[in-house]
XYZ file of C-alpha atoms in Angstrom:
724
model
C 74.874 82.858 98.698
C 72.322 80.034 98.570
C 71.433 77.953 101.676
C 70.938 74.199 101.014
C 70.458 70.992 102.926
C 73.001 68.160 102.914
C 73.749 65.951 101.134
C 74.901 68.063 98.167
C 75.949 66.334 94.938
C 78.641 68.225 92.948
C 79.213 66.196 89.798
C 80.457 69.319 88.022
C 82.901 70.170 90.793
C 86.050 69.470 88.861
C 84.968 71.121 85.674
C 84.858 67.820 83.791
C 85.252 68.570 80.098
C 83.552 65.344 78.973
C 80.390 65.731 81.111
C 77.159 65.753 79.122
C 74.860 66.222 82.158
C 75.282 67.079 85.826
C 73.288 67.344 89.025
C 71.586 70.630 89.783
C 74.049 73.118 91.184
C 73.397 74.310 94.730
C 76.641 76.246 95.254
C 77.804 79.506 93.828
C 80.799 79.588 91.491
C 82.446 82.847 92.411
C 85.884 82.898 90.770
C 87.798 81.143 87.974
C 91.474 81.753 87.117
C 92.827 79.971 84.029
C 96.594 79.369 83.784
C 98.971 78.779 80.876
C 100.279 75.456 82.236
C 97.034 73.515 81.578
C 95.142 73.994 84.848
C 92.472 76.327 86.252
C 91.701 77.472 89.780
C 88.044 77.390 90.945
C 86.411 78.974 94.017
C 82.882 78.060 95.199
C 80.738 79.131 98.160
C 77.861 77.381 100.011
C 75.811 77.321 103.248
C 75.024 73.837 104.657
C 72.385 73.181 107.369
C 73.459 69.562 107.981
C 76.701 68.003 109.252
C 77.830 66.385 106.012
C 78.581 67.666 102.557
C 78.650 64.939 99.909
C 80.646 65.365 96.714
C 80.492 63.233 93.564
C 83.816 63.438 91.723
C 84.614 61.935 88.288
C 86.889 58.951 88.768
C 89.655 60.251 86.478
C 89.726 63.586 88.364
C 90.129 62.262 91.903
C 93.929 62.657 92.011
C 93.851 66.299 90.905
C 90.979 66.893 93.325
C 92.772 65.394 96.337
C 95.969 67.192 95.460
C 94.453 70.685 95.556
C 91.068 70.665 97.338
C 90.721 73.084 100.215
C 87.436 73.257 102.222
C 87.337 75.838 105.007
C 84.529 76.198 107.544
C 84.073 79.941 107.806
C 82.627 79.636 111.340
C 85.514 77.725 112.948
C 88.196 78.753 110.455
C 89.435 75.189 110.325
C 89.688 72.864 107.332
C 87.055 70.134 107.276
C 88.057 66.407 107.157
C 87.215 64.486 103.962
C 86.266 60.803 103.657
C 86.152 58.818 100.387
C 86.126 55.149 99.318
C 89.484 53.585 98.463
C 90.200 51.747 95.247
C 88.796 48.231 95.366
C 86.190 48.990 98.022
C 83.334 48.156 95.639
C 81.549 51.416 96.355
C 80.192 52.903 93.119
C 77.546 55.619 93.326
C 76.977 56.570 89.698
C 77.519 53.545 87.500
C 81.304 53.434 87.409
C 82.465 56.980 86.612
C 81.916 58.855 89.903
C 83.447 58.600 93.362
C 81.420 59.826 96.334
C 83.232 61.850 99.014
C 81.973 63.172 102.341
C 83.070 66.328 104.159
C 82.367 66.161 107.905
C 81.275 69.498 109.351
C 81.523 70.564 113.002
C 80.332 73.523 115.039
C 77.218 75.685 114.889
C 74.841 75.541 111.971
C 74.476 76.687 109.264
C 78.011 76.000 107.967
C 79.460 78.580 105.650
C 81.953 76.932 103.331
C 84.540 78.065 100.817
C 85.781 75.392 98.439
C 88.791 75.826 96.139
C 90.561 73.378 93.887
C 92.714 73.106 90.744
C 91.888 70.922 87.770
C 92.703 70.508 84.099
C 91.654 73.282 81.743
C 92.718 74.529 78.303
C 95.484 77.104 78.369
C 94.445 80.677 77.689
C 95.853 82.505 74.646
C 97.065 86.127 74.643
C 96.370 88.625 71.843
C 97.720 92.185 71.626
C 96.961 95.417 69.751
C 99.434 98.272 69.519
C 98.420 101.687 68.194
C 100.886 104.501 67.538
C 99.408 107.909 66.752
C 100.791 110.987 65.003
C 101.826 112.436 68.350
C 103.999 109.381 69.014
C 101.825 108.130 71.852
C 101.733 104.352 72.092
C 98.624 102.514 73.263
C 98.689 98.829 74.098
C 95.626 96.614 74.542
C 95.872 92.990 75.639
C 93.192 90.303 75.547
C 93.063 86.772 76.904
C 91.101 84.134 74.981
C 89.552 81.703 77.507
C 87.727 78.465 76.588
C 84.996 77.076 78.892
C 85.079 73.265 78.550
C 84.088 72.595 82.179
C 80.591 71.268 81.404
C 78.786 74.111 83.243
C 77.997 77.765 82.660
C 80.162 80.357 84.360
C 77.484 82.823 85.499
C 78.627 86.208 86.769
C 82.016 84.995 87.957
C 85.205 86.963 88.440
C 87.286 85.618 85.560
C 91.069 85.916 85.574
C 94.129 84.558 83.777
C 97.639 83.975 84.997
C 100.995 82.422 84.260
C 104.044 81.511 86.275
C 106.995 79.201 86.379
C 104.982 76.799 88.564
C 105.084 73.166 87.423
C 101.987 70.997 87.116
C 101.787 67.218 87.087
C 99.629 64.184 87.848
C 100.138 62.229 91.054
C 98.375 59.100 92.313
C 96.925 59.859 95.756
C 93.952 57.479 95.647
C 95.615 54.054 95.272
C 96.538 52.167 98.467
C 100.293 51.779 98.905
C 101.843 48.906 100.858
C 105.422 49.443 101.988
C 107.632 46.352 101.940
C 109.565 46.021 105.203
C 112.481 43.802 106.114
C 111.966 40.984 108.636
C 114.604 41.100 111.411
C 115.791 38.178 113.573
C 117.126 38.298 117.117
C 120.185 36.094 116.416
C 122.091 38.703 114.430
C 125.837 38.601 113.856
C 128.105 40.297 116.360
C 130.784 40.835 113.716
C 129.978 42.133 110.256
C 132.250 42.287 107.221
C 133.039 45.769 105.828
C 131.837 46.822 102.383
C 134.015 46.293 99.333
C 136.441 49.085 98.577
C 136.929 50.676 95.182
C 139.388 52.840 93.327
C 138.769 56.539 92.888
C 138.677 58.028 89.434
C 139.260 61.425 87.896
C 142.537 62.093 89.696
C 143.652 65.632 90.163
C 141.298 67.883 88.222
C 142.985 69.551 85.278
C 142.650 73.149 84.297
C 139.357 74.009 82.636
C 139.381 73.950 78.879
C 142.004 71.241 78.345
C 142.343 67.476 78.304
C 145.475 65.702 79.545
C 146.850 63.351 76.877
C 150.052 62.134 78.549
C 152.122 62.663 81.699
C 155.873 61.999 81.412
C 158.309 62.189 84.292
C 162.045 62.656 83.740
C 162.644 58.916 83.289
C 159.962 58.522 80.640
C 161.061 61.759 78.991
C 164.585 60.339 78.688
C 163.172 57.179 77.089
C 161.440 59.287 74.467
C 164.688 61.021 73.404
C 166.424 59.482 70.418
C 170.181 58.807 70.479
C 171.198 60.361 67.170
C 174.473 62.035 66.348
C 172.787 65.185 65.070
C 169.288 66.414 65.790
C 167.460 67.676 62.741
C 164.926 70.355 63.535
C 161.914 70.118 61.230
C 161.176 73.750 62.040
C 164.319 75.112 60.444
C 165.312 72.301 58.107
C 169.015 72.461 59.011
C 171.305 70.462 61.314
C 171.456 71.887 64.800
C 174.638 70.203 65.910
C 177.075 67.651 64.522
C 177.859 69.517 61.272
C 180.696 68.033 59.275
C 183.879 70.081 59.132
C 183.965 72.552 56.303
C 180.215 72.511 55.731
C 177.581 75.220 56.105
C 173.848 75.292 55.603
C 172.240 77.431 52.913
C 168.476 77.902 53.243
C 165.885 80.042 51.584
C 163.383 82.050 53.616
C 160.936 79.210 53.039
C 161.217 76.426 55.576
C 161.099 73.683 52.972
C 164.183 74.662 50.894
C 167.499 73.742 52.579
C 170.720 72.351 51.162
C 174.036 71.196 52.572
C 177.099 72.118 50.443
C 180.881 71.975 50.955
C 182.576 75.336 51.684
C 185.379 74.924 49.144
C 184.950 78.095 47.116
C 182.498 80.868 46.447
C 181.942 79.534 42.916
C 180.652 76.215 44.202
C 178.359 78.018 46.632
C 176.793 80.167 43.945
C 176.421 77.139 41.730
C 173.936 75.519 44.064
C 172.126 78.728 45.044
C 168.540 78.851 43.791
C 167.909 81.289 40.978
C 171.420 81.642 39.541
C 171.167 81.131 35.760
C 173.487 79.657 33.137
C 174.586 83.132 32.254
C 176.665 83.273 35.442
C 179.159 80.921 33.762
C 179.981 79.269 37.091
C 180.464 75.486 36.893
C 178.456 73.529 39.449
C 180.161 70.840 41.474
C 178.388 67.897 43.003
C 178.986 67.591 46.773
C 180.458 64.422 48.201
C 177.742 61.985 49.282
C 177.215 61.921 53.068
C 178.062 58.739 54.962
C 175.127 56.390 55.630
C 173.379 57.018 58.951
C 173.733 54.442 61.727
C 170.774 52.117 62.306
C 168.213 53.584 64.729
C 167.964 52.106 68.226
C 164.863 50.041 69.086
C 161.808 52.133 69.972
C 160.764 52.464 73.579
C 157.177 52.317 74.781
C 157.235 56.076 75.341
C 158.433 56.682 71.766
C 155.564 54.594 70.426
C 153.129 56.586 72.564
C 154.495 59.891 71.232
C 154.297 58.677 67.620
C 150.694 57.537 68.051
C 149.817 60.868 69.648
C 151.466 62.787 66.799
C 149.676 60.717 64.156
C 146.285 61.297 65.793
C 146.630 65.069 66.153
C 148.270 65.521 62.770
C 144.961 64.411 61.261
C 142.562 66.446 63.444
C 144.832 69.543 63.577
C 143.976 70.430 67.148
C 146.339 72.533 69.252
C 148.713 70.776 71.666
C 150.273 72.444 74.730
C 153.348 70.866 76.351
C 153.548 72.001 79.981
C 156.933 71.552 81.652
C 157.454 71.206 85.406
C 160.661 71.645 87.380
C 162.126 69.268 89.953
C 163.129 70.209 93.487
C 166.813 69.666 92.665
C 166.756 72.129 89.741
C 168.387 75.507 90.176
C 166.466 77.821 87.878
C 162.984 76.308 88.148
C 161.432 78.277 85.270
C 164.283 77.569 82.868
C 164.356 73.869 83.795
C 160.614 73.438 83.301
C 160.744 75.201 79.929
C 163.686 73.032 78.838
C 161.678 69.868 79.570
C 158.702 71.228 77.636
C 160.875 72.070 74.628
C 162.471 68.616 74.632
C 159.058 66.928 74.536
C 157.896 69.385 71.879
C 160.907 68.508 69.696
C 160.097 64.802 69.966
C 156.508 65.450 68.841
C 157.842 67.411 65.866
C 160.234 64.597 64.964
C 157.277 62.216 65.133
C 155.612 64.225 62.375
C 153.379 66.703 64.221
C 153.615 70.213 62.645
C 155.447 72.728 64.797
C 152.602 75.215 64.446
C 150.315 72.851 66.407
C 152.581 72.627 69.475
C 153.285 75.233 72.145
C 155.835 74.705 74.927
C 155.122 76.366 78.294
C 157.251 76.331 81.441
C 155.192 76.171 84.644
C 158.078 76.188 87.100
C 157.800 74.147 90.297
C 154.481 72.618 91.362
C 153.849 71.266 94.855
C 153.658 67.479 95.011
C 154.980 66.983 91.474
C 158.416 65.910 90.293
C 160.120 67.070 87.151
C 158.440 66.138 83.873
C 155.883 67.273 81.344
C 152.142 67.108 80.724
C 150.889 66.998 77.142
C 147.407 68.497 76.976
C 144.865 69.371 74.310
C 144.026 73.065 74.287
C 140.404 74.181 74.172
C 138.952 74.730 70.709
C 136.782 77.851 70.989
C 135.399 77.518 67.470
C 134.074 73.995 67.985
C 132.612 75.037 71.331
C 130.811 77.853 69.631
C 129.420 75.540 66.919
C 128.405 72.979 69.505
C 126.589 75.562 71.598
C 125.014 77.240 68.589
C 123.187 74.070 67.485
C 120.419 74.218 70.088
C 117.143 72.453 69.635
C 113.957 74.569 69.573
C 113.105 73.348 73.064
C 116.510 74.463 74.362
C 116.148 77.853 72.723
C 112.700 78.332 74.242
C 114.017 77.434 77.693
C 115.989 80.686 77.760
C 112.888 82.833 77.421
C 111.777 84.698 80.563
C 108.796 83.224 82.402
C 108.181 85.273 85.538
C 104.693 85.631 86.990
C 101.545 87.190 85.538
C 98.044 87.697 86.927
C 95.192 89.617 85.328
C 91.585 89.585 86.527
C 88.398 91.160 85.229
C 87.066 94.036 87.300
C 83.410 93.124 86.690
C 81.673 89.697 86.821
C 81.398 87.876 83.503
C 79.210 85.113 82.100
C 80.740 82.454 79.858
C 78.330 79.672 78.802
C 79.590 76.131 78.569
C 81.366 75.088 75.308
C 81.986 78.748 74.426
C 85.024 81.030 74.586
C 85.475 84.581 75.792
C 87.956 87.400 75.293
C 88.912 88.976 78.598
C 90.463 92.443 78.529
C 93.560 92.258 80.675
C 95.340 95.492 79.727
C 94.511 98.847 78.121
C 96.897 101.728 78.743
C 99.511 104.048 77.293
C 103.181 103.137 77.460
C 106.604 104.160 76.193
C 107.374 103.002 72.671
C 107.825 103.888 69.049
C 108.999 102.744 65.624
C 112.577 101.484 65.194
C 114.484 99.043 62.979
C 115.590 95.689 64.361
C 118.499 93.910 62.628
C 118.434 90.218 63.529
C 120.546 87.957 61.265
C 120.748 85.200 63.894
C 117.160 84.012 64.423
C 115.535 81.310 62.324
C 113.252 83.800 60.576
C 115.755 86.664 60.684
C 117.225 88.510 57.720
C 120.922 89.185 57.117
C 120.418 91.930 54.493
C 117.485 94.069 55.677
C 116.507 95.099 59.225
C 112.863 94.616 60.192
C 110.660 97.564 60.990
C 109.615 97.034 64.586
C 107.883 98.509 67.603
C 110.049 99.055 70.653
C 107.591 98.679 73.512
C 107.775 98.846 77.295
C 105.694 96.474 79.399
C 103.920 98.929 81.746
C 102.718 96.251 84.199
C 104.229 94.309 87.060
C 103.359 91.037 85.300
C 104.944 89.208 82.382
C 103.200 89.721 79.050
C 103.054 86.232 77.596
C 104.138 85.380 74.074
C 101.382 85.944 71.542
C 100.361 87.599 68.251
C 100.553 91.386 68.001
C 98.589 93.527 65.560
C 100.152 96.940 64.898
C 98.179 100.034 63.876
C 99.684 103.360 62.871
C 97.672 106.571 62.542
C 94.430 104.628 62.407
C 95.419 102.016 59.822
C 96.755 98.475 59.884
C 100.509 98.325 59.183
C 101.614 94.817 60.169
C 101.601 91.841 62.509
C 104.236 90.247 64.664
C 104.895 87.792 67.471
C 106.317 88.756 70.822
C 108.483 86.731 73.127
C 107.483 86.892 76.805
C 108.092 90.469 77.988
C 109.237 90.713 81.629
C 107.672 93.303 83.894
C 108.746 96.917 83.278
C 111.167 95.954 80.490
C 111.405 96.818 76.794
C 110.821 94.434 73.900
C 111.077 94.511 70.119
C 108.203 93.334 67.939
C 109.141 93.158 64.219
C 106.089 93.609 62.016
C 107.285 94.619 58.501
C 110.234 94.338 56.098
C 110.246 97.610 54.155
C 113.898 97.269 52.938
C 114.672 100.927 53.533
C 117.870 99.973 55.401
C 120.417 97.834 53.520
C 123.187 95.979 55.348
C 126.413 94.688 53.785
C 128.514 92.426 55.993
C 132.291 92.019 55.862
C 134.145 89.463 58.001
C 137.839 89.449 58.832
C 140.200 87.724 61.245
C 143.313 89.269 62.790
C 146.007 87.677 64.945
C 148.300 89.659 67.230
C 150.800 88.406 69.782
C 149.734 89.396 73.287
C 152.360 87.456 75.256
C 155.538 85.536 74.422
C 155.865 82.428 76.566
C 159.220 81.151 75.305
C 161.660 81.312 72.390
C 163.532 78.212 71.299
C 165.759 78.279 68.204
C 163.740 81.012 66.565
C 160.329 79.492 67.260
C 158.203 81.672 69.542
C 155.653 79.942 71.785
C 153.098 82.708 72.070
C 149.699 83.564 73.392
C 147.951 85.114 70.422
C 144.917 87.376 70.597
C 142.694 86.022 67.837
C 140.193 88.690 66.778
C 137.121 88.103 64.627
C 135.921 91.379 63.147
C 132.433 91.872 61.738
C 131.823 95.117 59.850
C 128.231 96.034 58.997
C 127.894 98.735 56.343
C 124.385 100.176 56.819
C 122.803 102.432 54.192
C 119.613 104.395 54.884
C 117.677 104.724 51.592
C 114.752 106.607 53.163
C 114.368 110.344 53.695
C 113.890 109.988 57.452
C 116.306 109.455 60.277
C 116.389 105.801 61.335
C 117.256 104.114 64.625
C 118.573 100.587 64.160
C 119.092 98.046 66.940
C 121.674 95.425 65.952
C 121.406 92.022 67.593
C 124.709 90.228 68.137
C 125.532 87.119 70.158
C 129.141 86.723 71.223
C 130.491 83.297 70.295
C 131.311 80.904 73.114
C 134.910 81.270 74.211
C 135.132 84.854 72.901
C 134.746 88.214 74.631
C 133.398 91.446 73.190
C 136.329 93.756 72.461
C 134.886 96.557 70.319
C 131.286 97.586 69.613
C 129.022 100.671 69.524
C 128.857 102.458 72.869
C 125.053 102.309 73.246
C 124.344 98.741 74.368
C 121.463 96.736 75.822
C 121.037 93.028 76.526
C 118.439 90.609 75.158
C 118.945 87.231 76.781
C 122.465 86.150 75.801
C 122.614 88.678 72.951
C 123.753 92.278 72.789
C 121.670 95.041 71.221
C 123.647 97.958 69.755
C 121.817 101.204 69.033
C 122.860 102.900 65.781
C 121.526 106.223 64.464
C 121.546 106.699 60.654
C 120.615 109.978 58.983
C 118.619 110.280 55.729
C 120.652 108.806 52.837
C 123.591 108.223 55.187
C 125.982 105.250 55.275
C 127.373 104.040 58.607
C 129.986 101.383 59.413
C 129.313 99.322 62.540
C 132.415 97.434 63.715
C 132.061 94.539 66.180
C 135.201 92.763 67.411
C 135.353 89.514 69.364
C 138.617 88.147 70.696
C 139.910 85.008 72.349
C 143.395 83.927 73.471
C 144.938 80.935 71.687
C 148.327 79.240 71.978
C 150.335 79.302 68.791
C 153.890 78.742 67.572
C 155.272 81.656 65.570
C 158.321 81.036 63.377
C 160.654 83.861 62.426
C 161.554 82.037 59.223
C 158.302 82.905 57.452
C 157.051 86.363 56.569
C 153.783 86.104 58.526
C 155.572 85.107 61.724
C 158.192 87.816 61.271
C 155.519 90.475 60.798
C 153.613 89.372 63.939
C 156.825 89.534 66.000
C 157.671 92.922 64.484
C 154.280 94.345 65.481
C 154.598 92.927 68.997
C 158.066 94.399 69.490
C 156.810 97.818 68.395
C 154.329 97.833 71.285
C 154.866 98.626 74.969
C 154.607 94.989 76.142
C 157.969 93.918 74.655
C 160.954 93.832 77.010
C 164.269 95.535 76.236
C 166.188 92.260 76.175
C 163.823 90.729 73.634
C 163.950 93.820 71.428
C 167.733 93.751 71.492
C 167.905 90.029 70.660
C 165.419 90.131 67.806
C 166.182 93.625 66.501
C 169.225 92.495 64.531
C 167.284 89.616 62.995
C 164.537 92.003 61.933
C 167.117 94.218 60.220
C 168.610 91.166 58.493
C 165.170 90.065 57.345
C 164.521 93.513 55.917
C 167.898 93.489 54.174
C 167.125 90.056 52.673
C 163.780 91.310 51.394
C 165.459 94.311 49.739
C 168.120 92.087 48.146
C 165.470 89.714 46.794
C 163.640 92.663 45.267
C 166.824 94.003 43.663
C 167.651 90.538 42.307
C 164.209 90.342 40.748
C 164.638 93.755 39.112
C 168.098 92.822 37.808
C 166.801 89.610 36.283
C 164.010 91.477 34.562
C 166.599 93.881 33.106
C 168.720 90.960 31.903
C 165.697 89.461 30.162
C 165.005 92.753 28.372
C 168.667 93.109 27.355
C 168.735 89.586 25.936
C 165.549 90.198 23.994
C 167.038 93.394 22.536
C 170.298 91.559 21.730
C 168.362 88.919 19.788
C 166.514 91.611 17.845
C 169.780 93.388 16.879
C 171.400 90.108 15.856
C 168.478 89.308 13.544
C 168.594 92.775 11.986
C 172.360 92.532 11.325
C 171.943 89.141 9.649
C 169.284 90.644 7.374
C 171.470 93.664 6.458
C 174.335 91.419 5.336
C 172.194 90.550 2.295
C 171.805 94.236 1.342
C 174.727 95.941 -0.423
C 173.820 99.471 0.683
C 173.338 98.548 4.359
C 176.929 99.107 5.477
C 176.498 102.312 7.549
C 173.334 101.022 9.208
C 175.000 97.688 9.975
C 177.893 99.473 11.682
C 175.403 101.436 13.820
C 173.561 98.264 14.799
C 176.819 96.458 15.644
C 177.752 99.370 17.922
C 174.375 99.121 19.720
C 174.787 95.362 19.985
C 178.139 95.871 21.705
C 176.557 98.350 24.159
C 173.773 95.886 25.015
C 176.345 93.094 25.453
C 178.293 95.304 27.873
C 175.111 95.981 29.846
C 174.409 92.233 30.056
C 177.905 91.596 31.383
C 177.589 94.400 33.932
C 174.123 93.252 35.056
C 175.361 89.642 35.350
C 178.226 90.720 37.588
C 175.809 92.823 39.655
C 173.413 89.872 39.935
C 176.159 87.582 41.217
C 177.190 90.202 43.778
C 173.601 90.600 44.961
C 173.191 86.832 45.260
C 176.406 86.666 47.256
C 175.106 89.296 49.687
C 171.781 87.474 49.936
C 173.497 84.162 50.661
C 175.634 85.705 53.391
C 172.606 87.476 54.891
C 170.663 84.201 54.921
C 173.486 82.387 56.680
C 173.763 85.133 59.303
C 169.970 85.089 59.725
C 169.820 81.296 60.131
C 172.707 81.371 62.590
C 171.068 84.146 64.591
C 167.759 82.299 64.649
C 169.464 79.077 65.807
C 171.088 80.936 68.702
C 167.935 82.833 69.670
C 166.455 81.489 72.908
C 164.637 83.090 75.797
């Protein structure tokens, strides 16, 4: 350490990058640590025989200097006070770009000082080499590229690099600040008016994942109801009540096809049944026209609100949940709340909103709330997923681990000004090896071929910063990659080649299964459905070596992982599934995600019937529900069999008619031939047999259609009476 006399001028103290000359250095620069956030830490040492140490600091560096400077007198162990001219004082020591500062020293002489400070510096850059030998041993070497732009030589200093989550900023400490204060008077008021009040907002917080669209109490719910003689249910397409005497409803299994016919005779019923041909020889009769409906009553404000709500959600197709609440005077609270929800649901359907978009739920009695309903918008998991998936690059980078890192050279180094140096920060063996990394999600990922990669463990207690990686195998170059920050003692994947030895074929599917039945109203089940998205990856190993593949998969927002390979790791928000594939082998990797959704399931269509059938075959279905729906399931099966038999019979009739036409043409031709008598008699006999078959098949067809009509009526009646 060099002994000097005060004053000491330190123009280079802050490592000014734009300095072209500086005063002779009389302190020793002992240590420099460069950080990734744009600053560097400097340590200097000196012995002063006087009582004052003078510093000349570049004007644009004063704030950083004051923010971080620490000067400790080694004799007393106390920090030394610092004096400097304020802005506007007129003191200018070096022609306008330097500010002189004085450090007052106390105690016995000489003064041994240690000065440390932080100032701007270029960020250091990491660079890695990975070597994997024949024995499988993995060597990792890391280097830090450091740039000396401080304006002075770093002679025999301990040079280090570091990184952390610490923030760095500029702050004005030099400028004089005047605080504006209020002037008070002695003749203040003895009485003072209170502040203005305001209304609260937000109300009672709703359940997460939904938005309240309307709240209707019993009075408003009554105003929504329409005073009609018969309520037509758009779900079923037939009149619920108020049927005219002597009339029944005939409907196909499709919701859209319904007809009202008089019950005068079986012939008139079969005449209007769909699919009965002219060959039935049954005359059709036109039904009597129904009387004109009465004029509708004027619309209430609540009806207009419901119609506007239905029109809006009919266009965007979002799911609506009608939540019913019981009143204190109700007997069966659950049944009363469900009845209110179903009444509001029916009004939304009558206003034109599809039944499949509305679910009615009974919530029983709620403290502080009277009877009524809340109409809410259910959460849309798919849109949430899309919204979350569209992150900006800055948002994606914010999820990377930061941690803390510190590496320092073990021997002093010399780095001349305006030059750069590579500092060895790591050289050791670690756990690692070659694997395949399937990443179809990243920007530069690949959905068809997994990347060949190095799976590497960080052997240090510091974070290995993101940087380029050069990979060597058995003494030769085999690829390059980029690493994300690798936390201490954790594994990372570094893709470096795309050899296309593993081929991936992806198949996507979606499956719905009822997990819970909330209510049943006139054959429409309000259900909680488990919506499953299944991704199947068919992986084929075209190489002659066993391959280990890590599959990256991020579960969509709003979904949970239901099925996946057993060997799992985590990478940020993603899962990593380990899959072993033998030489020439093909492996199926199945990944299921599921989410609950509210949905209306109608027994009148085949898809809804099949979902209910599967649910009832499971252990979750109650005995009462199985008993109520079991007969309808049998009827539905019987109707399907009858429809199939009718189709077969019609096909037979078509073949018979075609054969009858052929025989008739042949007989007409034979009448012109004198010697065709015996053959004509044979053909006439066959023609009579075919005609008898047509008559028999026609009678059978009519009987089958009669059974189908009766089964449909029983099915529709059973569905109309089905409630839970």
